[in-house]
Amino acid sequence: MKRSLPLSRVYRLLEPGPVVLVTTAHKDKVNIMTMSWQTMMEFEPPLVGCVISGRNYSFEALTTTRECVLNIPSVELAKQVVGVGNCSGSKVDKFKKFKLTAKPASLVLPPLIDECFANFECKVADTRMVNKYNFFVLQVVKAWIDPVIKNPRTLHHQGKGVFMVGGDTIKLSSRMA
Amino acid sequence: MKRSLPLSRVYRLLEPGPVVLVTTAHKDKVNIMTMSWQTMMEFEPPLVGCVISGRNYSFEALTTTRECVLNIPSVELAKQVVGVGNCSGSKVDKFKKFKLTAKPASLVLPPLIDECFANFECKVADTRMVNKYNFFVLQVVKAWIDPVIKNPRTLHHQGKGVFMVGGDTIKLSSRMA
């Protein structure tokens, strides 16, 4: 059972650079894509910048509906992450094919992927860089986290199907956010 | 001794989301800042989007000179990474304070940090999102890597001085870039 995560904590999950699964909903179809090209842009309200190429089936859904969910998988979902990245939503129902559970979001139409340990409901906040770079600015409007999973081993894409799996954490004295 | 890294491979190092150290040079002063808010935006020529706040001393150097170097540290430099983030270049010579070696770059004025296993010389390519988001688009014009270090343990900031240290890698069959 997920709990609501304060929006001020969203950056702590996205800043380390995990692969995310992006869900969209458009014309009665839901879809999922794998993404690694994203960055935090503001703490609160959390803004996330991301590149979603026009070659992706999700591009039209995102530009039209202006909503998506960023779902963070851990290493247990590695095969599904790659599988989702290797096929197109134009041909495949990815929730069905990869046995992932679509759970209703609270503020947007695209569903949460229940198997992911964190889910961020997003609305598109700025599209001025879409034409040139396919770069969207998203605002996270609602965040969810699984409180049971303590140190999720996230996936960090190094290209060509190679992923670094998140290791241990260290704590240093810091005045940084 | 570093070797030149083909620009087409830059994304494989930045995509996993490591903390980077950004060097700038302005008015006869070099500076370093710690950054985690960056994303790849294009494979080749490699474009990197990043947020550098106006509160950082490096902001003026970057906006004026339009050059920087992104240096990727591994876990051995964790203390220096946090130290660099905890003080301002307006008061401190960070190369001196943290015993880091400034090595001349080939195409830009800011120096490489020799202790980092990879260094990407960058020029600012687009500033249209700087006013609103402090978001710069950088183009990597020259890349260097230490060929001796095989699986560098990168640092991935989770906020408040907590870092995930890069773990093992896995390889899955993928048609993704």
PDB file of C-alpha atoms in Angstrom, chain A residues 11-18 34 36-43 47 49-51 55 75 78-79 81-82 84-87 125-126 128-129 132-133 135 137 151 154-177, chain B residues 11-18 34 36-43 47 49-51 55 75 78-79 81-82 84-87 125-126 128-129 132-133 135 137 151 154-177:
ATOM      1  CA  TYR A  11      13.922  15.537  -5.839  1.00  0.00           C
ATOM      2  CA  ARG A  12      15.628  13.068  -3.508  1.00  0.00           C
ATOM      3  CA  LEU A  13      14.359  10.185  -5.644  1.00  0.00           C
ATOM      4  CA  LEU A  14      14.875  11.656  -9.109  1.00  0.00           C
ATOM      5  CA  GLU A  15      18.205  13.420  -8.534  1.00  0.00           C
ATOM      6  CA  PRO A  16      20.262  10.190  -8.434  1.00  0.00           C
ATOM      7  CA  GLY A  17      19.309   9.521 -12.062  1.00  0.00           C
ATOM      8  CA  PRO A  18      17.201   6.332 -12.048  1.00  0.00           C
ATOM      9  CA  THR A  34      11.370   3.757 -20.640  1.00  0.00           C
ATOM     10  CA  SER A  36      16.597   8.090 -18.680  1.00  0.00           C
ATOM     11  CA  TRP A  37      16.937  11.628 -19.978  1.00  0.00           C
ATOM     12  CA  GLN A  38      15.442  13.648 -17.136  1.00  0.00           C
ATOM     13  CA  THR A  39      16.605  16.128 -14.533  1.00  0.00           C
ATOM     14  CA  MET A  40      15.162  18.003 -11.586  1.00  0.00           C
ATOM     15  CA  MET A  41      14.665  21.692 -12.347  1.00  0.00           C
ATOM     16  CA  GLU A  42      13.007  23.011  -9.158  1.00  0.00           C
ATOM     17  CA  PHE A  43      12.487  21.676  -5.642  1.00  0.00           C
ATOM     18  CA  LEU A  47       9.712  20.570 -11.812  1.00  0.00           C
ATOM     19  CA  GLY A  49      12.761  18.412 -17.366  1.00  0.00           C
ATOM     20  CA  CYS A  50      12.790  15.430 -19.720  1.00  0.00           C
ATOM     21  CA  VAL A  51      13.432  14.512 -23.341  1.00  0.00           C
ATOM     22  CA  ARG A  55       9.844   8.858 -32.431  1.00  0.00           C
ATOM     23  CA  VAL A  75      16.134  -3.894 -10.186  1.00  0.00           C
ATOM     24  CA  ALA A  78      14.850  -4.907 -14.994  1.00  0.00           C
ATOM     25  CA  LYS A  79      13.493  -7.297 -17.622  1.00  0.00           C
ATOM     26  CA  VAL A  81      12.131  -2.075 -18.146  1.00  0.00           C
ATOM     27  CA  VAL A  82      14.119  -3.306 -21.119  1.00  0.00           C
ATOM     28  CA  VAL A  84       9.084  -1.832 -22.447  1.00  0.00           C
ATOM     29  CA  GLY A  85      11.939   0.010 -24.137  1.00  0.00           C
ATOM     30  CA  ASN A  86      12.211  -2.567 -26.919  1.00  0.00           C
ATOM     31  CA  CYS A  87       8.679  -2.352 -28.307  1.00  0.00           C
ATOM     32  CA  ALA A 125       4.234  22.906 -17.369  1.00  0.00           C
ATOM     33  CA  ASP A 126       6.268  24.265 -20.286  1.00  0.00           C
ATOM     34  CA  ARG A 128       8.809  25.978 -25.340  1.00  0.00           C
ATOM     35  CA  MET A 129      11.735  23.593 -25.800  1.00  0.00           C
ATOM     36  CA  LYS A 132      13.819  22.089 -30.931  1.00  0.00           C
ATOM     37  CA  TYR A 133      14.830  19.476 -28.346  1.00  0.00           C
ATOM     38  CA  PHE A 135      12.294  18.730 -24.040  1.00  0.00           C
ATOM     39  CA  VAL A 137       9.066  20.642 -18.344  1.00  0.00           C
ATOM     40  CA  ASN A 151      16.734   1.029   0.017  1.00  0.00           C
ATOM     41  CA  THR A 154      17.402   1.549  -8.780  1.00  0.00           C
ATOM     42  CA  LEU A 155      18.534   1.055 -12.384  1.00  0.00           C
ATOM     43  CA  HIS A 156      20.880   3.534 -14.066  1.00  0.00           C
ATOM     44  CA  HIS A 157      21.194   3.116 -17.806  1.00  0.00           C
ATOM     45  CA  GLN A 158      24.671   3.124 -19.327  1.00  0.00           C
ATOM     46  CA  GLY A 159      23.490   2.455 -22.874  1.00  0.00           C
ATOM     47  CA  LYS A 160      22.985  -0.661 -25.001  1.00  0.00           C
ATOM     48  CA  GLY A 161      21.147  -2.593 -22.299  1.00  0.00           C
ATOM     49  CA  VAL A 162      23.837  -2.111 -19.645  1.00  0.00           C
ATOM     50  CA  PHE A 163      22.543  -0.846 -16.310  1.00  0.00           C
ATOM     51  CA  MET A 164      24.381   0.125 -13.178  1.00  0.00           C
ATOM     52  CA  VAL A 165      22.399  -1.111 -10.181  1.00  0.00           C
ATOM     53  CA  GLY A 166      22.229   1.261  -7.238  1.00  0.00           C
ATOM     54  CA  GLY A 167      24.642   0.242  -4.481  1.00  0.00           C
ATOM     55  CA  ASP A 168      25.046   1.245  -0.855  1.00  0.00           C
ATOM     56  CA  THR A 169      24.529   4.751   0.440  1.00  0.00           C
ATOM     57  CA  ILE A 170      27.010   6.934   2.301  1.00  0.00           C
ATOM     58  CA  LYS A 171      26.262   9.999   4.396  1.00  0.00           C
ATOM     59  CA  LEU A 172      28.557  12.982   4.541  1.00  0.00           C
ATOM     60  CA  SER A 173      28.212  16.222   6.421  1.00  0.00           C
ATOM     61  CA  SER A 174      26.655  18.601   3.922  1.00  0.00           C
ATOM     62  CA  ARG A 175      24.952  21.944   3.814  1.00  0.00           C
ATOM     63  CA  MET A 176      23.667  21.171   0.318  1.00  0.00           C
ATOM     64  CA  ALA A 177      19.939  20.561  -0.227  1.00  0.00           C
TER      65      ALA A 177
ATOM     66  CA  TYR B  11      25.833   9.851 -23.055  1.00  0.00           C
ATOM     67  CA  ARG B  12      26.795   6.482 -21.609  1.00  0.00           C
ATOM     68  CA  LEU B  13      28.585   8.229 -18.749  1.00  0.00           C
ATOM     69  CA  LEU B  14      26.118  11.018 -18.044  1.00  0.00           C
ATOM     70  CA  GLU B  15      22.860   9.115 -18.508  1.00  0.00           C
ATOM     71  CA  PRO B  16      23.182   7.122 -15.241  1.00  0.00           C
ATOM     72  CA  GLY B  17      22.946  10.395 -13.292  1.00  0.00           C
ATOM     73  CA  PRO B  18      26.300  10.846 -11.536  1.00  0.00           C
ATOM     74  CA  THR B  34      28.964  20.363  -7.440  1.00  0.00           C
ATOM     75  CA  SER B  36      23.364  16.847  -9.931  1.00  0.00           C
ATOM     76  CA  TRP B  37      20.643  18.500 -11.991  1.00  0.00           C
ATOM     77  CA  GLN B  38      21.656  17.539 -15.503  1.00  0.00           C
ATOM     78  CA  THR B  39      20.350  15.382 -18.331  1.00  0.00           C
ATOM     79  CA  MET B  40      21.427  14.288 -21.762  1.00  0.00           C
ATOM     80  CA  MET B  41      19.450  16.020 -24.521  1.00  0.00           C
ATOM     81  CA  GLU B  42      21.100  14.706 -27.706  1.00  0.00           C
ATOM     82  CA  PHE B  43      23.527  11.904 -28.544  1.00  0.00           C
ATOM     83  CA  LEU B  47      23.955  18.118 -25.689  1.00  0.00           C
ATOM     84  CA  GLY B  49      20.882  20.321 -20.157  1.00  0.00           C
ATOM     85  CA  CYS B  50      21.676  21.495 -16.629  1.00  0.00           C
ATOM     86  CA  VAL B  51      20.405  23.800 -13.916  1.00  0.00           C
ATOM     87  CA  ARG B  55      22.959  31.777  -6.316  1.00  0.00           C
ATOM     88  CA  VAL B  75      33.541   7.629  -4.695  1.00  0.00           C
ATOM     89  CA  ALA B  78      33.319  11.936  -2.028  1.00  0.00           C
ATOM     90  CA  LYS B  79      34.717  14.245   0.648  1.00  0.00           C
ATOM     91  CA  VAL B  81      32.592  16.629  -3.742  1.00  0.00           C
ATOM     92  CA  VAL B  82      30.737  17.580  -0.578  1.00  0.00           C
ATOM     93  CA  VAL B  84      33.157  21.809  -2.948  1.00  0.00           C
ATOM     94  CA  GLY B  85      29.377  21.978  -2.532  1.00  0.00           C
ATOM     95  CA  ASN B  86      29.620  23.443   0.960  1.00  0.00           C
ATOM     96  CA  CYS B  87      31.618  26.566   0.169  1.00  0.00           C
ATOM     97  CA  ALA B 125      24.682  26.158 -26.845  1.00  0.00           C
ATOM     98  CA  ASP B 126      21.344  27.634 -25.750  1.00  0.00           C
ATOM     99  CA  ARG B 128      16.652  30.600 -23.734  1.00  0.00           C
ATOM    100  CA  MET B 129      15.644  28.789 -20.545  1.00  0.00           C
ATOM    101  CA  LYS B 132      13.091  31.344 -16.092  1.00  0.00           C
ATOM    102  CA  TYR B 133      14.755  28.120 -14.914  1.00  0.00           C
ATOM    103  CA  PHE B 135      18.626  25.964 -17.338  1.00  0.00           C
ATOM    104  CA  VAL B 137      22.014  23.687 -22.792  1.00  0.00           C
ATOM    105  CA  ASN B 151      34.047   0.300 -13.341  1.00  0.00           C
ATOM    106  CA  THR B 154      30.044   7.050  -9.246  1.00  0.00           C
ATOM    107  CA  LEU B 155      28.175   9.146  -6.688  1.00  0.00           C
ATOM    108  CA  HIS B 156      24.429   9.742  -6.986  1.00  0.00           C
ATOM    109  CA  HIS B 157      23.069  12.444  -4.715  1.00  0.00           C
ATOM    110  CA  GLN B 158      19.928  11.691  -2.740  1.00  0.00           C
ATOM    111  CA  GLY B 159      19.883  15.023  -0.906  1.00  0.00           C
ATOM    112  CA  LYS B 160      21.253  16.278   2.428  1.00  0.00           C
ATOM    113  CA  GLY B 161      24.696  14.735   1.980  1.00  0.00           C
ATOM    114  CA  VAL B 162      23.381  11.222   1.280  1.00  0.00           C
ATOM    115  CA  PHE B 163      24.845   9.585  -1.813  1.00  0.00           C
ATOM    116  CA  MET B 164      24.075   6.274  -3.439  1.00  0.00           C
ATOM    117  CA  VAL B 165      27.334   4.736  -4.638  1.00  0.00           C
ATOM    118  CA  GLY B 166      27.187   3.028  -8.010  1.00  0.00           C
ATOM    119  CA  GLY B 167      26.984  -0.748  -7.652  1.00  0.00           C
ATOM    120  CA  ASP B 168      27.445  -3.620 -10.078  1.00  0.00           C
ATOM    121  CA  THR B 169      26.324  -3.556 -13.665  1.00  0.00           C
ATOM    122  CA  ILE B 170      23.939  -5.932 -15.414  1.00  0.00           C
ATOM    123  CA  LYS B 171      23.532  -6.497 -19.138  1.00  0.00           C
ATOM    124  CA  LEU B 172      20.199  -7.202 -20.743  1.00  0.00           C
ATOM    125  CA  SER B 173      19.334  -7.741 -24.361  1.00  0.00           C
ATOM    126  CA  SER B 174      18.226  -4.366 -25.608  1.00  0.00           C
ATOM    127  CA  ARG B 175      17.592  -2.553 -28.833  1.00  0.00           C
ATOM    128  CA  MET B 176      17.701   0.783 -26.982  1.00  0.00           C
ATOM    129  CA  ALA B 177      20.600   3.162 -27.597  1.00  0.00           C
TER     130      ALA B 177
END
